[in-house]
């Protein structure tokens, strides 16, 4: 791929914090989430799921941040937030320039900001891929292994977790439309926005009140089980 075809990471970040991707490696001595120095430096993303104990640390950290001991809820929402970052980078890059970076765990560094918000992400070096190859790499080298690691420690459904990915991608497309990179109906119809892994996990349809496209998922992310929480806008439990 010629350099002129590559998306501009600064333009991508300008779409919002979920689309941002930096270039850089882990910081020396940076602890993984759940460690003493979590939040102070970029740590290797592969370390999040490097062992059952590492996954447990991530879940324990998530439980503290979310204020619940309900492990399936913690696993689901950690995965939802993780997926939202990568679907946004993928969708934003493809929408801007027709290519996306390779987003596997190897060479990827992360940091959860102490003040909250989306996880910071950086890659050691950017390798641009066509949309289909970028999605395949994201699934095989990131989203699927993370889901498998979480399910190895928590009883949470595979379909639920992939429903979270479908919801995350839908949110990314809606954000692109709001940022002026739509229209939404064109984005939703694009082949790169309809990967096979997400078939049957949600659908877009006109809102009866406004006529605007709205995504409705077919699984529940369990967010409403958090203390004081309600239902998400795309919740399957509110479907007619």
Short mmCIF file of C-alpha atoms in Angstrom, two decimals, residues 26-144:
data_model
loop_
_atom_site.label_atom_id
_atom_site.label_comp_id
_atom_site.label_asym_id
_atom_site.label_seq_id
_atom_site.Cartn_x
_atom_site.Cartn_y
_atom_site.Cartn_z
CA UNK A 26 5.34 -0.15 26.47
CA UNK A 27 7.11 2.06 29.00
CA UNK A 28 9.90 0.43 31.03
CA UNK A 29 8.55 -0.86 34.33
CA UNK A 30 4.92 -0.20 33.45
CA UNK A 31 2.69 -2.55 35.43
CA UNK A 32 -0.34 -4.26 33.92
CA UNK A 33 -3.77 -3.25 35.11
CA UNK A 34 -4.27 -4.40 38.68
CA UNK A 35 -0.60 -3.87 39.49
CA UNK A 36 0.78 -1.36 41.94
CA UNK A 37 1.56 1.19 39.24
CA UNK A 38 -1.44 0.54 36.99
CA UNK A 39 -2.40 3.66 35.08
CA UNK A 40 1.05 5.29 35.21
CA UNK A 41 2.53 3.87 32.00
CA UNK A 42 1.76 1.95 28.85
CA UNK A 43 1.93 -1.79 29.46
CA UNK A 44 1.99 -4.72 26.97
CA UNK A 45 -1.58 -5.57 25.98
CA UNK A 46 -0.76 -9.27 25.72
CA UNK A 47 -0.09 -9.20 29.47
CA UNK A 48 -3.78 -8.62 30.17
CA UNK A 49 -4.52 -12.22 29.25
CA UNK A 50 -1.06 -13.75 29.58
CA UNK A 51 -2.17 -16.13 32.34
CA UNK A 52 -5.30 -16.98 34.34
CA UNK A 53 -3.89 -14.86 37.18
CA UNK A 54 -3.51 -11.89 34.81
CA UNK A 55 -7.12 -12.20 33.68
CA UNK A 56 -8.21 -12.37 37.33
CA UNK A 57 -6.28 -9.16 38.07
CA UNK A 58 -8.04 -7.45 35.17
CA UNK A 59 -11.42 -8.64 36.43
CA UNK A 60 -10.63 -7.58 40.00
CA UNK A 61 -9.61 -4.14 38.76
CA UNK A 62 -12.79 -3.90 36.68
CA UNK A 63 -14.92 -4.90 39.66
CA UNK A 64 -13.43 -2.09 41.73
CA UNK A 65 -13.89 0.47 38.97
CA UNK A 66 -17.47 -0.60 38.24
CA UNK A 67 -18.44 -1.05 41.88
CA UNK A 68 -19.78 -4.59 41.57
CA UNK A 69 -18.75 -8.14 42.42
CA UNK A 70 -20.97 -9.55 39.65
CA UNK A 71 -18.24 -11.18 37.58
CA UNK A 72 -20.25 -11.78 34.40
CA UNK A 73 -21.18 -8.09 34.37
CA UNK A 74 -17.55 -7.10 34.88
CA UNK A 75 -16.33 -9.42 32.11
CA UNK A 76 -18.99 -8.19 29.70
CA UNK A 77 -18.38 -4.49 30.29
CA UNK A 78 -14.60 -4.78 30.23
CA UNK A 79 -14.92 -6.53 26.89
CA UNK A 80 -17.44 -3.99 25.61
CA UNK A 81 -15.09 -1.11 26.37
CA UNK A 82 -12.13 -2.96 24.89
CA UNK A 83 -14.03 -3.79 21.69
CA UNK A 84 -15.33 -0.22 21.34
CA UNK A 85 -11.80 1.13 21.07
CA UNK A 86 -10.78 -1.27 18.33
CA UNK A 87 -13.97 -1.15 16.28
CA UNK A 88 -13.69 2.65 16.34
CA UNK A 89 -10.10 2.66 15.10
CA UNK A 90 -10.94 0.07 12.45
CA UNK A 91 -14.11 1.80 11.23
CA UNK A 92 -12.66 5.29 11.40
CA UNK A 93 -9.54 4.39 9.45
CA UNK A 94 -11.49 2.54 6.76
CA UNK A 95 -14.01 5.37 6.45
CA UNK A 96 -11.26 7.98 6.14
CA UNK A 97 -8.87 6.20 3.81
CA UNK A 98 -9.96 2.66 2.99
CA UNK A 99 -7.37 0.89 5.17
CA UNK A 100 -6.89 0.10 8.85
CA UNK A 101 -3.94 -0.68 11.10
CA UNK A 102 -3.13 -4.18 12.28
CA UNK A 103 -4.48 -4.31 15.83
CA UNK A 104 -3.31 -7.61 17.27
CA UNK A 105 -2.20 -7.86 20.89
CA UNK A 106 1.47 -8.33 19.99
CA UNK A 107 3.13 -4.94 19.67
CA UNK A 108 0.15 -3.23 21.28
CA UNK A 109 0.40 -1.24 24.52
CA UNK A 110 -2.40 0.05 26.71
CA UNK A 111 -3.11 2.24 29.73
CA UNK A 112 -6.37 2.77 31.61
CA UNK A 113 -6.46 6.48 32.57
CA UNK A 114 -6.83 6.95 36.32
CA UNK A 115 -9.54 9.57 35.71
CA UNK A 116 -11.61 7.09 33.70
CA UNK A 117 -12.58 7.13 30.05
CA UNK A 118 -11.50 4.96 27.13
CA UNK A 119 -8.28 2.99 27.40
CA UNK A 120 -5.20 4.61 25.85
CA UNK A 121 -3.69 2.54 23.02
CA UNK A 122 -0.40 2.60 21.15
CA UNK A 123 1.24 0.34 18.60
CA UNK A 124 4.98 -0.16 18.30
CA UNK A 125 4.70 0.39 14.57
CA UNK A 126 1.76 0.84 12.23
CA UNK A 127 1.11 -1.81 9.59
CA UNK A 128 -1.75 -0.83 7.29
CA UNK A 129 -4.05 -3.51 5.89
CA UNK A 130 -7.03 -3.57 3.53
CA UNK A 131 -10.38 -3.65 5.40
CA UNK A 132 -11.03 -7.40 5.17
CA UNK A 133 -7.51 -8.31 6.25
CA UNK A 134 -7.57 -5.72 9.04
CA UNK A 135 -10.81 -7.12 10.44
CA UNK A 136 -9.57 -10.71 10.19
CA UNK A 137 -6.40 -9.78 12.08
CA UNK A 138 -8.35 -7.86 14.72
CA UNK A 139 -10.60 -10.84 15.36
CA UNK A 140 -7.96 -13.57 15.28
CA UNK A 141 -5.18 -11.75 17.12
CA UNK A 142 -7.16 -9.64 19.58
CA UNK A 143 -10.92 -9.88 20.05
CA UNK A 144 -11.24 -13.68 19.95
#
